[in-house]
Coordinates of C-alpha atoms in Angstrom, one line a residue:
Chain A
X223 CA 4.3 -2.6 26.1
X224 CA 2.5 0.6 25.2
X225 CA 3.5 2.9 28.1
X226 CA 1.4 5.8 27.1
X227 CA -1.8 3.9 26.6
X228 CA -1.6 0.7 28.5
X229 CA -0.6 2.1 31.9
X230 CA -4.0 2.4 33.5
X231 CA -6.5 2.8 30.7
X232 CA -9.1 0.0 30.2
X233 CA -9.0 -1.9 27.0
X234 CA -11.9 -0.3 25.3
X235 CA -10.4 3.2 25.8
X236 CA -7.2 2.0 24.3
X237 CA -9.1 0.6 21.3
X238 CA -11.0 3.8 20.9
X239 CA -7.8 5.9 21.0
X240 CA -6.2 3.6 18.5
X241 CA -9.1 3.8 16.2
X242 CA -9.2 7.6 16.4
X243 CA -5.5 7.6 15.8
X244 CA -6.0 5.4 12.8
X245 CA -8.7 7.7 11.4
X246 CA -6.3 10.7 11.7
X247 CA -3.4 8.6 10.2
X248 CA -5.5 7.8 7.2
X249 CA -7.5 11.0 6.6
X250 CA -4.9 13.6 7.4
X251 CA -2.3 12.4 4.9
X252 CA -5.1 11.9 2.3
X253 CA -6.4 15.4 2.7
X254 CA -3.0 17.0 2.6
X255 CA -1.9 15.0 -0.4
X256 CA -5.1 15.9 -2.3
X257 CA -5.0 19.6 -1.5
X258 CA -1.2 20.3 -1.6
X259 CA -0.2 18.0 -4.4
X260 CA -3.2 17.1 -6.5
X261 CA -4.9 20.6 -6.5
X262 CA -2.0 23.0 -6.0
X263 CA 1.2 21.3 -7.2
X264 CA -0.3 19.9 -10.3
X265 CA -1.8 23.4 -11.1
X266 CA 1.6 25.1 -10.7
X267 CA 3.3 22.5 -12.8
X268 CA 0.7 23.2 -15.5
X269 CA 1.0 27.0 -15.2
X270 CA -2.4 27.6 -13.6
X271 CA -3.6 28.6 -10.2
X272 CA -5.9 25.7 -9.2
X273 CA -8.8 26.2 -6.8
X274 CA -8.6 29.8 -5.3
X275 CA -12.2 30.5 -4.3
X276 CA -12.9 28.4 -1.3
X277 CA -11.0 29.9 1.6
X278 CA -7.5 31.4 1.4
X279 CA -5.8 29.9 -1.6
X280 CA -8.6 27.4 -2.0
X281 CA -7.6 25.6 1.2
X282 CA -11.2 24.8 2.1
X283 CA -11.7 23.2 -1.3
X284 CA -11.7 19.7 0.2
X285 CA -14.7 20.4 2.4
X286 CA -16.5 22.0 -0.6
X287 CA -15.8 18.9 -2.6
X288 CA -17.1 16.5 0.0
X289 CA -20.2 18.6 0.4
X290 CA -20.7 18.5 -3.4
X291 CA -20.2 14.8 -3.7
X292 CA -22.6 14.1 -0.8
X293 CA -25.4 15.7 -2.8
X294 CA -24.8 13.8 -6.0
X295 CA -27.2 11.1 -7.1
X296 CA -26.0 7.6 -6.5
X297 CA -26.8 5.6 -9.7
X298 CA -26.6 1.8 -9.8
X299 CA -26.9 0.6 -13.4
X300 CA -29.8 -1.7 -14.0
X301 CA -27.6 -4.5 -15.3
X302 CA -25.0 -4.3 -12.5
X303 CA -24.6 -6.9 -9.8
X304 CA -26.1 -4.6 -7.2
X305 CA -24.8 -5.9 -3.9
X306 CA -21.2 -6.4 -5.0
X307 CA -21.3 -3.1 -6.9
X308 CA -22.2 -1.3 -3.7
X309 CA -19.7 -3.2 -1.5
X310 CA -16.6 -2.7 -3.8
X311 CA -15.7 0.9 -2.7
X312 CA -15.9 -0.1 0.9
X313 CA -13.5 -3.0 0.3
X314 CA -11.0 -0.6 -1.2
X315 CA -11.3 1.9 1.7
X316 CA -11.1 -0.9 4.3
X317 CA -7.8 -2.1 2.8
X318 CA -6.3 1.3 3.5
X319 CA -7.3 1.2 7.1
X320 CA -6.0 -2.3 7.5
X321 CA -2.7 -1.2 6.0
X322 CA -2.2 1.7 8.3
X323 CA -2.7 -0.5 11.4
X324 CA 0.8 -1.9 11.0
X325 CA 2.7 1.5 10.8
X326 CA 4.6 2.5 13.9
X327 CA 4.6 6.2 14.7
X328 CA 6.8 6.3 17.8
X329 CA 8.5 4.1 20.4
X330 CA 5.1 3.5 22.1
X331 CA 2.8 5.1 19.6
X332 CA 1.8 2.1 17.5
X333 CA -1.5 0.4 16.7
X334 CA -0.3 -3.2 16.4
X335 CA 3.2 -4.5 16.9
X336 CA 3.2 -7.8 14.9
X337 CA 6.4 -9.9 14.8
X338 CA 5.7 -10.5 11.1
X339 CA 4.6 -6.9 10.3
X340 CA 6.2 -6.9 6.9
X341 CA 4.2 -10.1 6.0
X342 CA 1.0 -8.5 7.1
X343 CA 1.8 -5.3 5.2
X344 CA 2.5 -7.2 2.0
X345 CA -0.6 -9.3 2.4
X346 CA -3.1 -6.5 3.1
X347 CA -1.7 -4.2 0.5
X348 CA -3.2 -6.4 -2.3
X349 CA -6.7 -6.4 -0.8
X350 CA -7.5 -3.1 -2.5
X351 CA -7.0 -4.7 -5.9
X352 CA -9.6 -7.3 -4.9
X353 CA -12.0 -4.4 -4.4
X354 CA -11.0 -2.9 -7.8
X355 CA -11.5 -6.3 -9.5
X356 CA -15.0 -6.8 -8.1
X357 CA -15.9 -3.2 -8.9
X358 CA -14.9 -3.8 -12.5
X359 CA -16.7 -7.1 -12.7
X360 CA -19.9 -6.1 -11.0
X361 CA -20.4 -3.0 -13.2
X362 CA -21.4 -5.1 -16.2
X363 CA -19.7 -2.6 -18.4
X364 CA -17.0 -3.4 -21.0
X365 CA -14.8 -0.6 -20.0
X366 CA -15.1 -1.5 -16.3
X367 CA -14.3 -5.1 -17.0
X368 CA -11.2 -4.3 -19.0
X369 CA -10.1 -1.8 -16.3
X370 CA -10.5 -4.4 -13.5
X371 CA -8.7 -7.1 -15.5
X372 CA -5.8 -4.7 -16.2
X373 CA -5.7 -3.8 -12.5
X374 CA -5.4 -7.5 -11.7
X375 CA -2.6 -8.0 -14.3
X376 CA -0.7 -5.1 -12.9
X377 CA -1.0 -6.3 -9.4
X378 CA 0.4 -9.7 -10.4
X379 CA 3.3 -8.1 -12.2
X380 CA 4.3 -5.6 -9.5
X381 CA 3.5 -7.4 -6.3
X382 CA 6.7 -9.5 -6.8
X383 CA 9.3 -6.7 -7.2
X384 CA 7.8 -5.1 -4.1
X385 CA 8.1 -8.3 -2.1
X386 CA 11.6 -9.0 -3.3
X387 CA 12.7 -5.4 -2.7
X388 CA 11.6 -5.6 0.9
X389 CA 13.7 -8.8 1.4
X390 CA 16.9 -6.8 1.1
X391 CA 15.7 -4.6 4.1
X392 CA 14.9 -7.7 6.1
X393 CA 18.3 -9.2 5.5
X394 CA 19.9 -6.0 6.8
X395 CA 17.6 -5.6 9.8
X396 CA 17.3 -9.3 10.7
X397 CA 13.7 -8.9 11.7
X398 CA 10.3 -8.6 10.1
X399 CA 8.9 -6.4 12.9
X400 CA 8.5 -2.9 11.5
X401 CA 9.4 -1.4 14.9
X402 CA 12.6 -3.5 14.9
X403 CA 13.4 -2.3 11.4
X404 CA 13.2 1.4 12.6
X405 CA 15.4 0.6 15.6
X406 CA 17.9 -1.2 13.4
X407 CA 18.2 1.7 11.1
X408 CA 18.5 4.4 13.7
X409 CA 20.8 2.4 16.0
X410 CA 22.9 1.3 13.1
X411 CA 26.2 2.6 11.8
X412 CA 27.9 3.1 8.5
X413 CA 31.5 1.8 8.7
X414 CA 31.6 2.6 12.4
X415 CA 30.2 6.1 12.0
X416 CA 26.8 6.4 13.7
X417 CA 26.0 10.1 13.2
X418 CA 23.3 9.3 10.7
X419 CA 22.3 5.8 11.9
X420 CA 22.0 3.6 8.9
X421 CA 18.9 4.5 6.9
X422 CA 18.5 1.7 4.4
X423 CA 18.0 4.2 1.5
X424 CA 21.8 4.5 1.5
X425 CA 22.6 0.8 1.5
X426 CA 19.5 -0.5 -0.2
X427 CA 19.1 2.2 -2.8
X428 CA 18.2 -0.3 -5.6
X429 CA 15.6 -1.8 -3.3
X430 CA 14.2 1.6 -2.6
X431 CA 13.9 2.5 -6.2
X432 CA 12.2 -0.8 -7.0
X433 CA 9.9 -0.5 -4.1
X434 CA 8.8 3.0 -5.1
X435 CA 8.2 1.9 -8.7
X436 CA 6.1 -1.0 -7.4
X437 CA 4.2 1.3 -5.1
X438 CA 3.5 3.6 -8.1
X439 CA 2.1 0.6 -9.9
X440 CA 0.0 -0.7 -7.0
X441 CA -1.5 2.7 -6.6
X442 CA -2.3 2.9 -10.3
X443 CA -0.7 6.3 -10.4
X444 CA 0.1 7.7 -13.8
X445 CA 2.9 5.9 -15.6
X446 CA 1.0 2.8 -14.5
X447 CA -2.6 4.0 -14.7
X448 CA -3.8 1.6 -17.4
X449 CA -6.8 0.5 -15.2
X450 CA -8.3 4.0 -15.3
X451 CA -6.8 5.1 -18.6
X452 CA -9.3 7.9 -19.5
X453 CA -8.3 8.1 -23.2
X454 CA -9.0 4.4 -23.7
X455 CA -11.4 3.2 -21.0
X456 CA -13.4 6.3 -20.0
X457 CA -12.4 5.7 -16.3
X458 CA -11.9 2.0 -16.2
X459 CA -13.4 0.3 -13.2
X460 CA -14.9 3.5 -11.9
X461 CA -16.9 4.2 -15.1
X462 CA -20.3 3.3 -13.6
X463 CA -19.7 4.8 -10.2
X464 CA -21.3 8.1 -9.3
X465 CA -21.9 10.2 -6.2
X466 CA -20.2 9.3 -2.9
X467 CA -19.2 5.8 -3.9
X468 CA -17.0 7.4 -6.6
X469 CA -15.5 9.7 -4.0
X470 CA -14.8 6.7 -1.7
X471 CA -12.5 5.2 -4.5
X472 CA -10.9 8.6 -4.8
X473 CA -10.2 9.0 -1.1
X474 CA -9.0 5.5 -0.8
X475 CA -6.5 6.0 -3.7
X476 CA -4.9 9.0 -2.1
X477 CA -5.1 7.7 1.5
X478 CA -3.3 4.5 0.2
X479 CA -0.7 6.7 -1.4
X480 CA -0.1 8.3 2.0
X481 CA 0.0 5.0 3.8
X482 CA 2.5 3.5 1.3
X483 CA 4.6 6.6 1.8
X484 CA 4.5 6.0 5.5
X485 CA 5.5 2.3 5.0
X486 CA 8.3 3.2 2.6
X487 CA 9.7 5.8 5.1
X488 CA 9.6 3.1 7.8
X489 CA 11.4 0.6 5.6
X490 CA 14.0 2.9 4.0
X491 CA 14.2 6.3 5.6
X492 CA 14.4 5.4 9.3
X493 CA 10.7 5.8 10.2
X494 CA 9.9 7.8 13.3
X495 CA 13.4 7.7 14.7
X496 CA 16.3 10.1 14.9
X497 CA 19.8 8.6 14.9
X498 CA 20.1 7.1 18.4
X499 CA 23.7 8.4 18.7
X500 CA 22.5 12.0 18.9
X501 CA 21.0 11.3 22.4
X502 CA 23.1 8.4 23.5
X503 CA 20.2 5.9 23.3
X504 CA 21.3 2.3 23.2
X505 CA 18.0 0.5 22.7
X506 CA 14.3 1.1 22.3
X507 CA 13.9 1.2 26.1
X508 CA 16.2 4.2 26.5
X509 CA 14.2 6.4 24.1
X510 CA 12.7 9.4 25.8
X511 CA 8.9 9.7 26.0
X512 CA 8.8 12.9 23.9
X513 CA 9.6 10.8 20.9
X514 CA 6.0 9.7 20.9
X515 CA 5.1 13.3 20.0
X516 CA 8.0 14.1 17.8
X517 CA 7.9 10.7 16.1
X518 CA 4.6 11.2 14.3
X519 CA 5.8 14.6 13.1
X520 CA 9.0 13.1 11.7
X521 CA 6.9 10.4 10.0
X522 CA 4.6 13.0 8.5
X523 CA 7.5 14.9 7.1
X524 CA 9.0 11.9 5.5
X525 CA 5.6 10.8 4.2
X526 CA 5.2 14.2 2.5
X527 CA 8.6 13.9 0.8
X528 CA 7.8 10.5 -0.6
X529 CA 4.3 11.4 -1.5
X530 CA 5.8 14.4 -3.3
X531 CA 8.0 12.1 -5.3
X532 CA 5.0 9.8 -6.2
X533 CA 2.9 12.8 -7.4
X534 CA 5.9 14.3 -9.2
X535 CA 6.3 11.2 -11.2
X536 CA 2.6 11.0 -11.7
X537 CA 2.4 14.5 -13.3
X538 CA 5.6 14.1 -15.3
X539 CA 5.5 10.9 -17.2
X540 CA 3.2 9.6 -20.0
X541 CA 1.4 6.3 -19.6
X542 CA 3.0 2.9 -20.3
X543 CA 1.5 0.5 -22.8
X544 CA 0.2 -2.7 -21.3
X545 CA 2.9 -4.9 -22.9
X546 CA 5.6 -2.4 -21.8
X547 CA 4.3 -2.6 -18.3
X548 CA 4.6 -6.4 -18.1
X549 CA 7.9 -6.5 -19.9
X550 CA 9.3 -3.9 -17.5
X551 CA 8.2 -5.8 -14.4
X552 CA 9.3 -9.3 -15.5
X553 CA 12.4 -8.6 -17.5
X554 CA 13.9 -5.7 -15.6
X555 CA 12.6 -5.3 -12.1
X556 CA 12.4 -9.0 -11.0
X557 CA 15.9 -10.0 -12.2
X558 CA 17.4 -6.8 -10.6
X559 CA 15.7 -7.4 -7.3
X560 CA 16.8 -11.1 -7.2
X561 CA 20.4 -10.0 -7.8
X562 CA 20.0 -7.3 -5.2
X563 CA 18.9 -9.9 -2.6
X564 CA 22.0 -12.0 -3.3
X565 CA 24.4 -9.0 -3.2
X566 CA 22.9 -7.8 0.0
X567 CA 23.2 -11.3 1.5
X568 CA 26.8 -11.7 0.5
X569 CA 27.7 -8.3 1.9
X570 CA 25.8 -9.0 5.1
X571 CA 27.7 -12.3 5.6
X572 CA 31.1 -10.8 4.6
X573 CA 30.8 -7.9 7.1
Chain B
X39 CA 7.2 -6.6 25.8
X40 CA 5.0 -8.7 27.9
X41 CA 4.8 -11.6 25.4
X42 CA 8.4 -12.4 26.2
X43 CA 7.3 -13.9 29.5
X44 CA 6.1 -16.9 27.6
X45 CA 9.6 -18.1 27.0
X46 CA 10.7 -17.5 30.6
X47 CA 8.0 -19.0 32.6
X48 CA 6.0 -21.2 30.2
X49 CA 3.3 -22.0 32.7
X50 CA -0.2 -22.5 31.1
X51 CA -1.6 -19.4 32.8
X52 CA 1.1 -17.2 31.3
X53 CA 0.8 -19.0 28.0
X54 CA -2.9 -18.3 27.7
X55 CA -2.4 -14.7 28.8
X56 CA 0.3 -14.2 26.1
X57 CA -2.0 -15.9 23.6
X58 CA -4.8 -13.5 24.4
X59 CA -2.3 -10.6 24.1
X60 CA -1.4 -11.9 20.6
X61 CA -5.0 -12.2 19.6
X62 CA -5.8 -8.8 21.0
X63 CA -3.3 -7.2 18.6
X64 CA -5.2 -8.8 15.8
X65 CA -8.4 -7.5 17.3
X66 CA -7.1 -4.0 16.6
X67 CA -7.0 -5.0 12.9
X68 CA -10.6 -6.0 13.2
X69 CA -11.5 -2.6 14.8
X70 CA -9.7 -0.8 12.0
X71 CA -11.6 -2.7 9.3
X72 CA -14.8 -1.9 11.2
X73 CA -14.1 1.8 11.5
X74 CA -13.5 2.0 7.8
X75 CA -16.9 0.4 7.1
X76 CA -18.5 2.6 9.7
X77 CA -17.0 5.8 8.3
X78 CA -18.1 5.0 4.8
X79 CA -21.5 3.9 5.9
X80 CA -21.9 7.1 8.0
X81 CA -21.0 9.3 5.0
X82 CA -23.2 7.2 2.7
X83 CA -26.0 7.5 5.2
X84 CA -25.7 11.3 5.3
X85 CA -25.6 11.2 1.5
X86 CA -28.9 9.2 1.3
X87 CA -30.6 12.0 3.3
X88 CA -29.6 14.9 1.1
X89 CA -29.1 13.5 -2.4
X90 CA -31.8 13.3 -5.0
X91 CA -33.0 10.0 -6.3
X92 CA -34.6 10.2 -9.7
X93 CA -33.7 7.1 -11.7
X94 CA -34.9 7.0 -15.3
X95 CA -34.5 4.2 -17.8
X96 CA -31.8 6.1 -19.7
X97 CA -29.9 6.9 -16.5
X98 CA -29.7 3.2 -15.5
X99 CA -28.4 2.1 -18.9
X100 CA -24.9 0.8 -19.0
X101 CA -22.5 3.5 -20.2
X102 CA -21.0 2.8 -23.6
X103 CA -19.8 6.1 -25.0
X104 CA -23.3 7.5 -25.5
X105 CA -24.7 4.7 -27.7
X106 CA -27.0 1.9 -26.5
X107 CA -24.9 -0.9 -25.1
X108 CA -24.2 -3.8 -27.5
X109 CA -24.4 -7.3 -26.0
X110 CA -23.6 -8.3 -22.5
X111 CA -21.3 -6.3 -20.2
X112 CA -19.7 -9.5 -19.0
X113 CA -18.2 -10.3 -22.4
X114 CA -15.6 -13.0 -22.7
X115 CA -12.2 -11.5 -22.9
X116 CA -8.9 -13.1 -23.6
X117 CA -7.1 -13.8 -20.4
X118 CA -3.6 -12.9 -21.6
X119 CA -1.9 -13.0 -18.2
X120 CA -2.7 -16.7 -17.6
X121 CA 1.0 -17.6 -17.8
X122 CA 1.9 -14.6 -15.8
X123 CA -0.5 -15.7 -13.1
X124 CA 1.1 -19.1 -13.0
X125 CA 4.6 -17.6 -12.8
X126 CA 3.4 -15.2 -10.1
X127 CA 2.2 -18.0 -7.9
X128 CA 5.6 -19.8 -8.3
X129 CA 7.6 -16.7 -7.5
X130 CA 5.3 -15.6 -4.6
X131 CA 5.6 -19.0 -2.9
X132 CA 9.4 -18.9 -3.3
X133 CA 9.4 -15.4 -1.8
X134 CA 7.6 -16.8 1.3
X135 CA 10.6 -19.2 1.7
X136 CA 13.1 -16.4 1.4
X137 CA 11.6 -14.3 4.2
X138 CA 12.4 -16.6 7.2
X139 CA 15.9 -17.2 5.8
X140 CA 16.5 -13.4 5.5
X141 CA 15.7 -12.9 9.2
X142 CA 18.2 -15.6 10.3
X143 CA 21.0 -15.0 7.8
X144 CA 23.4 -13.9 10.5
X145 CA 23.1 -17.3 12.2
X146 CA 23.4 -19.3 9.0
X147 CA 26.4 -17.3 7.6
X148 CA 28.2 -18.9 4.7
X149 CA 26.2 -22.1 4.6
X150 CA 22.9 -20.3 4.3
X151 CA 24.3 -18.0 1.7
X152 CA 25.3 -20.9 -0.6
X153 CA 22.0 -22.6 0.0
X154 CA 20.1 -19.5 -1.0
X155 CA 22.4 -18.9 -3.9
X156 CA 21.3 -22.2 -5.3
X157 CA 17.7 -21.5 -4.5
X158 CA 17.7 -18.0 -6.2
X159 CA 19.8 -19.5 -9.0
X160 CA 17.1 -22.1 -9.8
X161 CA 14.5 -19.3 -9.5
X162 CA 16.4 -17.2 -12.0
X163 CA 16.8 -20.2 -14.3
X164 CA 13.0 -20.6 -14.3
X165 CA 12.6 -17.0 -15.3
X166 CA 15.2 -17.3 -18.0
X167 CA 13.4 -20.5 -19.3
X168 CA 10.1 -18.6 -19.4
X169 CA 11.9 -15.7 -21.1
X170 CA 13.5 -18.0 -23.8
X171 CA 10.1 -19.7 -24.3
X172 CA 8.7 -16.3 -25.2
X173 CA 5.9 -16.4 -22.6
X174 CA 6.9 -13.1 -21.1
X175 CA 5.4 -11.3 -24.1
X176 CA 2.0 -9.7 -23.9
X177 CA 0.6 -10.9 -27.2

């Protein structure tokens, strides 16, 4: 049980702490990703400076942006389906928070410890597309409608490779509990050598690549950004949104990028753990309490590395065409991931 | 973890306690959904206080590249991914069957491997069939 929190705190204090932790776990990565990668890294890649005025090197730009968007008029088109139109950004943001609830940050620093955490993660990750779909539909705009439908088609195509890529990890770990997957990686060994543990990026490299491609598609980041293709659809499902509701979509997009990076680091990079052999830990009960402080920092580092990769791809590649997208998912990713499952299973039984 | 007591003792008191522990972890999910809505509502509430509200007829028009919108926004569009949606449902249900097998593979060993080989083989055959039929094209 949660040694740090559960010892003598009443339930409502625990819940409050968890919720505050969740807020930090969503907003801190989102802010860091937007400032470091979207503002600064993109600018440097395009030979410009990016925001420089607000604070040193423009580091206060985020607060300026929020202040600016708060003052913008919130326009609901006369023809739109008003209630649904207003709810849609909240659905997208809520899905991000539901997703972060399952990520473990340390031996005792977790929000929920579901036995079927991977199931929960896969189920909740598609809620945001529901929000995007109703946003596109309720706007009563042709661009929005097309954007929403494209988003749904993309989800259908890329949900499967993601699910199938995760199965390889589960075969290796033998559990669907995310905490268990972290322990299995750090307590594992490669051919009897346990100096690195067994991060599944080494043994499940195919799965990792497929998972990251699917994440890119679920986030509608650039090679897969047909739902908001600005040269074809203005801004797709966000066309009619203005003011703070638009910003809510924006925050949710980058917060979800952060949360997916966290989940990918749990599944493939060893999560919060360090290889247990370094400190002679045998199981999760031996782990020292200081890992609850160091663990989140390790997670944050891995999250930044993966988010960097996501953004790097985003700034480097041109957009797919819609038929290329579907062909790539069904004729390349799904067969490869099915073969990957079988090879993993054969090797698991053989060794 | 405390929930393991369920298997050891199995008395109704412990069972109900473990059950509430299980439900409580889902209550955290509820809190997280609630805090998302509260955060967004709070910021939208602040925004209501300081933003202007000056709707005009032109502003409320549906955006269509600067010209007046033609026809309904909810126009009928060809649902090209109907077949893809069907295939998706098939594959997703199959994936749900693979998950429990994956957690218990060590116990099933060779038998489970052969079983799943047949299962995934049939799945792949379905994909090959759809491929040969030409439905995996976005026409």
